[in-house]
mmCIF file of C-alpha atoms in Angstrom:
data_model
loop_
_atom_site.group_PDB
_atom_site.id
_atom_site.type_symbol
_atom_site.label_atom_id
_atom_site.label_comp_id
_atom_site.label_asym_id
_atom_site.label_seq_id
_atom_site.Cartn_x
_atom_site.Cartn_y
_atom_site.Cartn_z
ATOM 1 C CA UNK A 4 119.275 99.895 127.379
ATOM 2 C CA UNK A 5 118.078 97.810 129.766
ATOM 3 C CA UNK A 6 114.607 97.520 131.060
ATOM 4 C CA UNK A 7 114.425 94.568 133.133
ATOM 5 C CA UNK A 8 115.689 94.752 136.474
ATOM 6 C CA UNK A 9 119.404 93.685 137.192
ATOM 7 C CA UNK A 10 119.227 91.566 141.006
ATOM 8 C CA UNK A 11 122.081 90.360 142.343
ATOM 9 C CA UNK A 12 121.188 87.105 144.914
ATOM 10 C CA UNK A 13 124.051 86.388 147.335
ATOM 11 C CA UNK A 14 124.206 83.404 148.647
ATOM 12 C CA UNK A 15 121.660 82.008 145.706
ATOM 13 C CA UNK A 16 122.071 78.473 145.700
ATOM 14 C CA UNK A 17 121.136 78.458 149.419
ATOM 15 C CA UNK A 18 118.054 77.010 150.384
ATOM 16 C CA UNK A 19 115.823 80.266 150.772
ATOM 17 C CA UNK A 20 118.343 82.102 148.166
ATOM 18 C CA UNK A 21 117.466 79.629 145.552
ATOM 19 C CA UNK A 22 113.488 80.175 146.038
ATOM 20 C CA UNK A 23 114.210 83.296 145.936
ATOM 21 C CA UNK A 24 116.366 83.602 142.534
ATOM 22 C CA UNK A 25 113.504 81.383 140.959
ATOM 23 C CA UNK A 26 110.715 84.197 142.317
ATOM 24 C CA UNK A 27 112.651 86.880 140.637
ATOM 25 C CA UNK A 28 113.309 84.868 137.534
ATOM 26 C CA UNK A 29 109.118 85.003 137.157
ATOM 27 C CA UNK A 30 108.973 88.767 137.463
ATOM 28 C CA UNK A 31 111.301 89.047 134.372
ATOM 29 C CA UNK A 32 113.997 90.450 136.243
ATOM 30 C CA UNK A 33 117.784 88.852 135.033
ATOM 31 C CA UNK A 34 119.280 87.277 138.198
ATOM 32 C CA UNK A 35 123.254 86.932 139.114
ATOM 33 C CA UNK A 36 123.046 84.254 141.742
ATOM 34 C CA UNK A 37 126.896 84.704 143.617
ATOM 35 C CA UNK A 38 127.513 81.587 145.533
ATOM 36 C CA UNK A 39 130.663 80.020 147.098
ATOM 37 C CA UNK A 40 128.905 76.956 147.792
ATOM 38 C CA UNK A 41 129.954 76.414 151.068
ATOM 39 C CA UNK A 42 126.415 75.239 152.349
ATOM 40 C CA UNK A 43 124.818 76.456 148.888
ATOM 41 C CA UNK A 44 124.315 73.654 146.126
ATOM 42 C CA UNK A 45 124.352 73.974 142.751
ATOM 43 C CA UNK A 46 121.277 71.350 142.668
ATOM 44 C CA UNK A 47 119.416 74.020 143.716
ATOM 45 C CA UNK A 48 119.481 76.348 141.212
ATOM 46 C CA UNK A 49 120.174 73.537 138.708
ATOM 47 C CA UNK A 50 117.079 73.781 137.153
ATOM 48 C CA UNK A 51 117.226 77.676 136.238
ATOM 49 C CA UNK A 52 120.950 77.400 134.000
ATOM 50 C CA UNK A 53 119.039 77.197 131.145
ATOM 51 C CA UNK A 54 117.026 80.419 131.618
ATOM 52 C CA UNK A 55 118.595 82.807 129.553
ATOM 53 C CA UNK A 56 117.701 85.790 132.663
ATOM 54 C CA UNK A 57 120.372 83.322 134.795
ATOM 55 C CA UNK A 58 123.552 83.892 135.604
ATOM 56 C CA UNK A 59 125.327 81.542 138.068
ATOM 57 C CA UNK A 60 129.116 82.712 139.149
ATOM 58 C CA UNK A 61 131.064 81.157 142.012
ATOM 59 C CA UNK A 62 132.327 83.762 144.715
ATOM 60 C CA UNK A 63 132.823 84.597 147.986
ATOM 61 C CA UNK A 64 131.036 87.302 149.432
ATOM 62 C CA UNK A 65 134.144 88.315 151.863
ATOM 63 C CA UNK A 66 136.135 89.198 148.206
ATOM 64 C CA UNK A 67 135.269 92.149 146.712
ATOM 65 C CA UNK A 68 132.878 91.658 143.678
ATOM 66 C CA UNK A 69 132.581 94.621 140.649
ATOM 67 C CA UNK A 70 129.407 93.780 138.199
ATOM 68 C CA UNK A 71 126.571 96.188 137.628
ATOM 69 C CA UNK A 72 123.240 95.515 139.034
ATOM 70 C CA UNK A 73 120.053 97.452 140.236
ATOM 71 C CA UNK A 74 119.032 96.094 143.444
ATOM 72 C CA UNK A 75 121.403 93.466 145.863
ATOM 73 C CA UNK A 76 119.738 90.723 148.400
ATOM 74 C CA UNK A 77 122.571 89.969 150.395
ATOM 75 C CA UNK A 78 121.764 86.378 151.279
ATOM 76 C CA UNK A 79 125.133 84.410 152.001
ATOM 77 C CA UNK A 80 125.835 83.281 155.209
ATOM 78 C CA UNK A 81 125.617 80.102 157.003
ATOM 79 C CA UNK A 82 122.310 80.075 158.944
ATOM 80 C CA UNK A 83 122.290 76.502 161.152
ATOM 81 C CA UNK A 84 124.377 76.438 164.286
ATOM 82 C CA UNK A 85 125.996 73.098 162.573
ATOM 83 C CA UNK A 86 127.342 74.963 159.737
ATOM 84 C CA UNK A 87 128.221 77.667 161.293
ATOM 85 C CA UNK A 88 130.000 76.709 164.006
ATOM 86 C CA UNK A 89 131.768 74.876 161.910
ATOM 87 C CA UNK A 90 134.022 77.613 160.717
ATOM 88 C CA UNK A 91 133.278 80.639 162.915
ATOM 89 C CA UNK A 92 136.004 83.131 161.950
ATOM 90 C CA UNK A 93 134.525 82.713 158.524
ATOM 91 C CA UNK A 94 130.837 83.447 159.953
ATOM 92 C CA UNK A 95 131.902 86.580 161.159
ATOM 93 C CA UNK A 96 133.794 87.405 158.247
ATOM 94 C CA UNK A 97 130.762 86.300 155.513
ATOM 95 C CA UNK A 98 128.410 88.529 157.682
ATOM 96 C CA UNK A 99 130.612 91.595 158.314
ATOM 97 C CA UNK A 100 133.527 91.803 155.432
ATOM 98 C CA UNK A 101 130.619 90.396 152.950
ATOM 99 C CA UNK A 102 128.148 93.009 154.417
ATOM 100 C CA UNK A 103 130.960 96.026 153.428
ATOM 101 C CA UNK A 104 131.753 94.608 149.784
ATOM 102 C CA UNK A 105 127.793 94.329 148.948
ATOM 103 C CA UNK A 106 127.118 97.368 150.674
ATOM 104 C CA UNK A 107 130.046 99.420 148.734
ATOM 105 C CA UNK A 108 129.136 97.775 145.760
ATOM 106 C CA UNK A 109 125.935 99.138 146.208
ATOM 107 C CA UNK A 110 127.197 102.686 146.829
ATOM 108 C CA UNK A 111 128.930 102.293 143.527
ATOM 109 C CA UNK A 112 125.847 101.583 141.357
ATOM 110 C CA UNK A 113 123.370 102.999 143.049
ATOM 111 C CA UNK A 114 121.279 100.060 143.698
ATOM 112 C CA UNK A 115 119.157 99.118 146.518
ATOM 113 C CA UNK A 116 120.260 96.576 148.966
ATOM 114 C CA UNK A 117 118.318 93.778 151.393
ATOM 115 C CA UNK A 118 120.228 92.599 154.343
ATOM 116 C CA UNK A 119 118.863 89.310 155.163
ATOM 117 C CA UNK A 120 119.016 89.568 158.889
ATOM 118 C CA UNK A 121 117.941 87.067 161.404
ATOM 119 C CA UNK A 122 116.089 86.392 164.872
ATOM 120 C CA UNK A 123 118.878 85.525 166.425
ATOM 121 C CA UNK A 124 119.438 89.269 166.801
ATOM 122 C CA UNK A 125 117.160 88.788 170.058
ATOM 123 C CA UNK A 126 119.224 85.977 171.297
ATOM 124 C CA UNK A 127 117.410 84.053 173.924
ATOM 125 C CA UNK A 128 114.582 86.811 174.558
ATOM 126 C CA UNK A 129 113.240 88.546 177.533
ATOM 127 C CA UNK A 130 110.501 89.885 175.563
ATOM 128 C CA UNK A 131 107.555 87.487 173.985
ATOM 129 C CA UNK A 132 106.557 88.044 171.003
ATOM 130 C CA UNK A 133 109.973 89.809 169.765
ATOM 131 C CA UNK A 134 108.794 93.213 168.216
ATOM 132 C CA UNK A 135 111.682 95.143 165.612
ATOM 133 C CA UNK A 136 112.286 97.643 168.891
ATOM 134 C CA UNK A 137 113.249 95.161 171.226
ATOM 135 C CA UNK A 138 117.265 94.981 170.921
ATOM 136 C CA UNK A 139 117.860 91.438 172.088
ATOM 137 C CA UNK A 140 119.585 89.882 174.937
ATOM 138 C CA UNK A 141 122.812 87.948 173.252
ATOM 139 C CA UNK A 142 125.802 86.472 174.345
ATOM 140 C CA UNK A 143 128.467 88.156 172.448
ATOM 141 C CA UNK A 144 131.256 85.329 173.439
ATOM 142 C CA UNK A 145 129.157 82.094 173.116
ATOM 143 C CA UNK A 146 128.982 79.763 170.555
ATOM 144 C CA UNK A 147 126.722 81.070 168.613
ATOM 145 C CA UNK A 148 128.336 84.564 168.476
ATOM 146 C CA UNK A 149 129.961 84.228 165.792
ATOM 147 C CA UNK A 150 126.819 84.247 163.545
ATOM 148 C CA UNK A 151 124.115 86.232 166.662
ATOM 149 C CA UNK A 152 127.044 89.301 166.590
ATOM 150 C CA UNK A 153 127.782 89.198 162.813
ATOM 151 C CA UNK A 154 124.236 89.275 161.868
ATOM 152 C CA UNK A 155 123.806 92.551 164.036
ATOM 153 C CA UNK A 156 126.942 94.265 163.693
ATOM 154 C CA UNK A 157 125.802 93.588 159.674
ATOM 155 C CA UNK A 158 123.211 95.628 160.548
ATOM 156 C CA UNK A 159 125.233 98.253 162.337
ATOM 157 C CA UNK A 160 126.774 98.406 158.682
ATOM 158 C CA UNK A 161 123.816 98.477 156.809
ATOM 159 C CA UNK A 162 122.221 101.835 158.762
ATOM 160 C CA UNK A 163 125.382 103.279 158.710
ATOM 161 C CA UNK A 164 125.624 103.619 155.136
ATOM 162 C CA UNK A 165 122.080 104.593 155.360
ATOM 163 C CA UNK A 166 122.906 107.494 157.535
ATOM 164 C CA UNK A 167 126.088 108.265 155.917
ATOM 165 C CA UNK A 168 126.045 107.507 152.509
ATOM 166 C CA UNK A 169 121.916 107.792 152.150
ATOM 167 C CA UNK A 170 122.205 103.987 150.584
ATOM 168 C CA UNK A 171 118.807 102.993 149.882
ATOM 169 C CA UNK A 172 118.653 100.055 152.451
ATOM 170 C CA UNK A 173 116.097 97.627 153.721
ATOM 171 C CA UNK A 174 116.535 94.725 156.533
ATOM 172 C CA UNK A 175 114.630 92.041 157.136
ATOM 173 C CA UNK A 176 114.899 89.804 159.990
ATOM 174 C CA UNK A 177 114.260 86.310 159.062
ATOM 175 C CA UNK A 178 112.658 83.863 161.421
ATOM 176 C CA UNK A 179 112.393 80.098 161.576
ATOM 177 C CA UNK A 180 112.102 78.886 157.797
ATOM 178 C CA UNK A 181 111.453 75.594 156.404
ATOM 179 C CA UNK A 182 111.023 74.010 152.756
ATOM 180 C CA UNK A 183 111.584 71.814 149.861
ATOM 181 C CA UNK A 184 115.879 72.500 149.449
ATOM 182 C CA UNK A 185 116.946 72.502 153.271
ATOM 183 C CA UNK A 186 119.979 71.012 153.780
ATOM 184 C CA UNK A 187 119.361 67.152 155.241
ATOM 185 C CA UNK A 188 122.522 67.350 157.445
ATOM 186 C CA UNK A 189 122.134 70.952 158.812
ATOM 187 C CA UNK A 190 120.894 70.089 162.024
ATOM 188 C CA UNK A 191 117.950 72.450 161.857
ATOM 189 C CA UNK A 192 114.919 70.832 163.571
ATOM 190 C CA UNK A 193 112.806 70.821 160.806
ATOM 191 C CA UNK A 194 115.161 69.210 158.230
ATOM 192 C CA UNK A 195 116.317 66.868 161.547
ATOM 193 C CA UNK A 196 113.110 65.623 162.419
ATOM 194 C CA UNK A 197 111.563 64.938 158.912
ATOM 195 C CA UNK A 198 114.731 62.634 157.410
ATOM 196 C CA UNK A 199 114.878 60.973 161.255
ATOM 197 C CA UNK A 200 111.306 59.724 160.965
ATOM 198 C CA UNK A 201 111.746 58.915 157.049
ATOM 199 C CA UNK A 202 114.750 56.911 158.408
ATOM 200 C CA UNK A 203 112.718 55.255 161.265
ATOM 201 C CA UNK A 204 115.050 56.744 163.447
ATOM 202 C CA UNK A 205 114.529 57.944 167.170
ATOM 203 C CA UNK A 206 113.265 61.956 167.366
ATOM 204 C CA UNK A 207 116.009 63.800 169.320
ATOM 205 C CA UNK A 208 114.308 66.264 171.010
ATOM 206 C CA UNK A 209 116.697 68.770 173.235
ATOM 207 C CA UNK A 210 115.707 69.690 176.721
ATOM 208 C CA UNK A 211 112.476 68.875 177.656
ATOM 209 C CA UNK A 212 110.632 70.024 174.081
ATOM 210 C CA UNK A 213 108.809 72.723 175.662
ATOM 211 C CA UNK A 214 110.750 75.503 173.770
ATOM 212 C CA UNK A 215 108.775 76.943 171.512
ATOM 213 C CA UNK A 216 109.545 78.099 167.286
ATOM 214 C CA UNK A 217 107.271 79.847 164.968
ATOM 215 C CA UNK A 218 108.112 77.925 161.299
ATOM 216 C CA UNK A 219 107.313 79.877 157.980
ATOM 217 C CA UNK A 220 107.141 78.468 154.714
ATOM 218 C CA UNK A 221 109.430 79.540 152.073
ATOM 219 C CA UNK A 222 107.398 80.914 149.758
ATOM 220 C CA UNK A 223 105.583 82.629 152.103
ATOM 221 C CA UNK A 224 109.300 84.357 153.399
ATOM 222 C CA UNK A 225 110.426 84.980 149.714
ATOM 223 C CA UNK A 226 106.957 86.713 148.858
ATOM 224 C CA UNK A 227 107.811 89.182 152.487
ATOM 225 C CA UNK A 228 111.141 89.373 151.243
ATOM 226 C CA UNK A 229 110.332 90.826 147.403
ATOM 227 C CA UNK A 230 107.768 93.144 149.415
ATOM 228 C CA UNK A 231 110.005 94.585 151.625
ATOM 229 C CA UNK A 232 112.618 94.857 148.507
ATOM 230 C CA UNK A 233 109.833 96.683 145.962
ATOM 231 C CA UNK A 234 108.456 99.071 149.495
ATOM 232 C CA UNK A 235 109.153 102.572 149.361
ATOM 233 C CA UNK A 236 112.668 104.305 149.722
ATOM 234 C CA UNK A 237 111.738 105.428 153.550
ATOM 235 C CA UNK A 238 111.013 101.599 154.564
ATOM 236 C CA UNK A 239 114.351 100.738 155.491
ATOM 237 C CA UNK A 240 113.405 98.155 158.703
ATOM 238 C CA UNK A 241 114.105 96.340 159.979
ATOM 239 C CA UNK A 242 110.993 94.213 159.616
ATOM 240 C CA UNK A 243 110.744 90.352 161.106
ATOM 241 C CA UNK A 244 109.197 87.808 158.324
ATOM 242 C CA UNK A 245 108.580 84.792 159.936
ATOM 243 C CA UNK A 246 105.319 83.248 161.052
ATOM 244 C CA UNK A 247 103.644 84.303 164.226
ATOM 245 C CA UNK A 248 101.944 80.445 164.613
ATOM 246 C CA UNK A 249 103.511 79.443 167.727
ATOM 247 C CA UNK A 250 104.658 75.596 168.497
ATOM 248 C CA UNK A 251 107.028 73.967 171.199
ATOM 249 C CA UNK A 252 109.138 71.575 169.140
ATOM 250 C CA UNK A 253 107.242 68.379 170.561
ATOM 251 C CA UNK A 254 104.195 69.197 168.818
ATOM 252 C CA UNK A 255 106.313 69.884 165.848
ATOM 253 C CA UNK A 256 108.065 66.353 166.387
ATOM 254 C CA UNK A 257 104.102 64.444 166.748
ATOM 255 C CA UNK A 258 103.347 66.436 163.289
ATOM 256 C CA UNK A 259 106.103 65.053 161.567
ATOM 257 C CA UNK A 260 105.587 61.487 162.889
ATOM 258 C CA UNK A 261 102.156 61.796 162.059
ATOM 259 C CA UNK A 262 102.591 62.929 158.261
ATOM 260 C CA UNK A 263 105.336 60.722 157.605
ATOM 261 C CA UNK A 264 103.427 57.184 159.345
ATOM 262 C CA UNK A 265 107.129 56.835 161.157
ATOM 263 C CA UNK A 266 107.405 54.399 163.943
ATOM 264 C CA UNK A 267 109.815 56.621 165.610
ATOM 265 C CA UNK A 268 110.429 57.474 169.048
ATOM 266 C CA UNK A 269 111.041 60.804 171.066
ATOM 267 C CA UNK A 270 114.290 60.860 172.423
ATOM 268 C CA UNK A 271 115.508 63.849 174.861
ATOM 269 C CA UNK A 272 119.329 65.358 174.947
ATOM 270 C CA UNK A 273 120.282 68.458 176.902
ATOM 271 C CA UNK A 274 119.723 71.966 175.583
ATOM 272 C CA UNK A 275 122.449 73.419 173.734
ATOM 273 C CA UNK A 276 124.053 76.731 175.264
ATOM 274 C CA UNK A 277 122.615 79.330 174.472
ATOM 275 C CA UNK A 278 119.934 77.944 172.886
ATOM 276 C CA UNK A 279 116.436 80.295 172.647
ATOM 277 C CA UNK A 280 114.001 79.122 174.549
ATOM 278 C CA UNK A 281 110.764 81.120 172.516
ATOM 279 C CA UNK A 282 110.739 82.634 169.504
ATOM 280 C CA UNK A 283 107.802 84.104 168.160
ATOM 281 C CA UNK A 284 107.556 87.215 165.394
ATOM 282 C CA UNK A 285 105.285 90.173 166.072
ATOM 283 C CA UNK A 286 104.499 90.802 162.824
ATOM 284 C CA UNK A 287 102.806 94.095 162.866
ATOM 285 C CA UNK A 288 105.329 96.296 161.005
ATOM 286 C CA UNK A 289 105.336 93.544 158.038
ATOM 287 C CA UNK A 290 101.667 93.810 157.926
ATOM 288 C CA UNK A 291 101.658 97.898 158.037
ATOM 289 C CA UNK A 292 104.345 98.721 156.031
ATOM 290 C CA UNK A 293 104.025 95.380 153.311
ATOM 291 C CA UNK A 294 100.672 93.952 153.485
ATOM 292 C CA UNK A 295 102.307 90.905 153.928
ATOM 293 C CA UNK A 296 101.466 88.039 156.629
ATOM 294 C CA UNK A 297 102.385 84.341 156.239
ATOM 295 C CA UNK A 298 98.959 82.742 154.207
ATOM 296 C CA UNK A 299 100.459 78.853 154.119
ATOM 297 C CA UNK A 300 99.779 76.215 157.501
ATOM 298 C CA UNK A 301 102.402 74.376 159.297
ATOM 299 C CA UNK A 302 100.993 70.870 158.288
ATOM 300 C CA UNK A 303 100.381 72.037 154.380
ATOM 301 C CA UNK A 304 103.902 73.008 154.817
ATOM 302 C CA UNK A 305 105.124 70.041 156.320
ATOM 303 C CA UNK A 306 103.920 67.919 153.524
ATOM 304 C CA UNK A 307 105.452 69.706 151.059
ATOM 305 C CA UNK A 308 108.907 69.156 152.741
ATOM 306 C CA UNK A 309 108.224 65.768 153.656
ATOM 307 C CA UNK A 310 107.815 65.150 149.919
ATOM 308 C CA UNK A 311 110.857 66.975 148.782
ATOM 309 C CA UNK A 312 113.486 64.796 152.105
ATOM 310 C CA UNK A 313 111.646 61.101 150.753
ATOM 311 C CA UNK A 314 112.850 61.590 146.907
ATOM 312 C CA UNK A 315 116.378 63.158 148.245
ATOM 313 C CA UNK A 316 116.740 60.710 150.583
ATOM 314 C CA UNK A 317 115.724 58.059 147.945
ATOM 315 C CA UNK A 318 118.752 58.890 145.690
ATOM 316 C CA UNK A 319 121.554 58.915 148.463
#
């Protein structure tokens, strides 16, 4: 018989997935991180293969998967424009096809599933801060479509088993998240900045700087996302978890040269398309419903990182 919880992680050896296997790990629950280390590393859960509660097994999400578990966080998919644009048939396909295999396996064993959603659901917002309600304003053929539409048509999925099936569902829409594990090379401004000004390189900043992002720390996001999990059955979402702190990516760029002691320069490039131009949580449901609001600062955040890019960076 067993007692401890059974969580399956997709996408675990991602950079929030793997925080978030490690979390679990601590609450006794034994973990089956799926990964099919596309953008996933196996460095990052490297350190838990010896726990006997760990179970690592290379898949892909858009394949069927049969085990028995009690609760699912569907995690996998690509989450940086550079990764996934790089393939973005497969996107689509890791955010819808893998959203119907983890939500029938769910069906099958009656377990609860997380969708890890996004706030790229808003697209480039007419509404500041973005509030769960507000139901975006997205460019279903652009660029970033592939993962803005397969993100929300996941969701589409996700309350239709709700309604239909009575799946026991929760979604949380994840906003700007940075931490020790990022990938160096996925274009993401945080990772960007910090191994530019560890390289003495110039800051590329896009447009004019001014657009702003609200950065949480991952701990902070895996504690929302284990609340949200462990809330009761009628909580299904979907909640943003994300930091409501506010900063235009300049101020982000004189933090990093600041922490770091870089020499490095601002450089500007044009805005992508389709690029956000705000992005700020309203984080009043997540409070409500989970008791739950970000507790660690940008800076205290930022050093943590910082620490974690110099050693990587020291062993390339």
């Amino acid at each position: 018989m067993h007692l401890e919880k059974r969580i399956l992680v997709t996408g675990g050896a991602g950079f929030i997935g793997s925080h978030l296997c490690e979390a679990l790990l601590k609450t006794g629950a034994e973990v089956l991180c799926v990964d099919n280390f596309f953008t996933g590393a196996r460095a990052n859960v490297a350190h838990l293969l010896d726990n006997k509660h760990f179970e690592m097994l290379r898949h892909d999400v858009t394949i069927p998967l049969f085990v028995e578990v009690d609760q699912v966080y569907n995690m996998a998919c690509p989450a940086s424009p550079v990764h996934y644009q790089f393939d973005p048939v497969q996107t689509t396909k890791t955010s819808v096809h893998g959203a119907i295999n983890m939500l029938g396996l769910a069906k099958r064993t009656k377990a609860r599933i997380l969708q890890a959603s996004t706030s790229e659901v808003y697209g480039d917002p007419d509404v500041h801060p973005q509030q769960e309600d507000y139901w975006g304003n997205v460019n279903p053929i652009g660029p970033r479509s592939c993962y803005d539409e397969g993100k929300r048509c996941a969701e589409t999925l996700f309350f239709d088993y709700y309604r239909q099936h009575q799946l026991d569902i929760k979604v949380a829409r994840i906003f700007n998240t940075y931490g020790p594990r990022m990938h160096p090379n996925d274009g993401r401004v945080v990772s960007n900045f910090i191994v530019q000004a560890l390289r003495g390189e110039d800051i590329t900043l896009y447009g004019d700087g001014q657009q702003t992002r609200s950065f949480c720390y991952v701990d902070d996001l895996v504690r929302g996302l284990i609340a949200l999990m462990e809330s009761p059955e009628g909580v299904t979402g979907p909640i943003n978890l994300g930091n409501p702190g506010e900063f235009t990516i300049r101020e982000l760029a004189e933090h990093v040269i600041d922490l770091t002691g870089s020499k490095s320069q601002l450089t500007n490039k044009p805005l992508p398309e389709d690029d956000p131009k705000k992005r700020r949580p309203d984080i009043t449901r997540a409070k409500d419903q989970l008791d739950w609001e970000p507790t660690i600062k940008l800076r205290d955040g930022l050093v943590k990182t910082i620490t974690y890019f110099d050693e990587l960076l020291q062993k390339l």
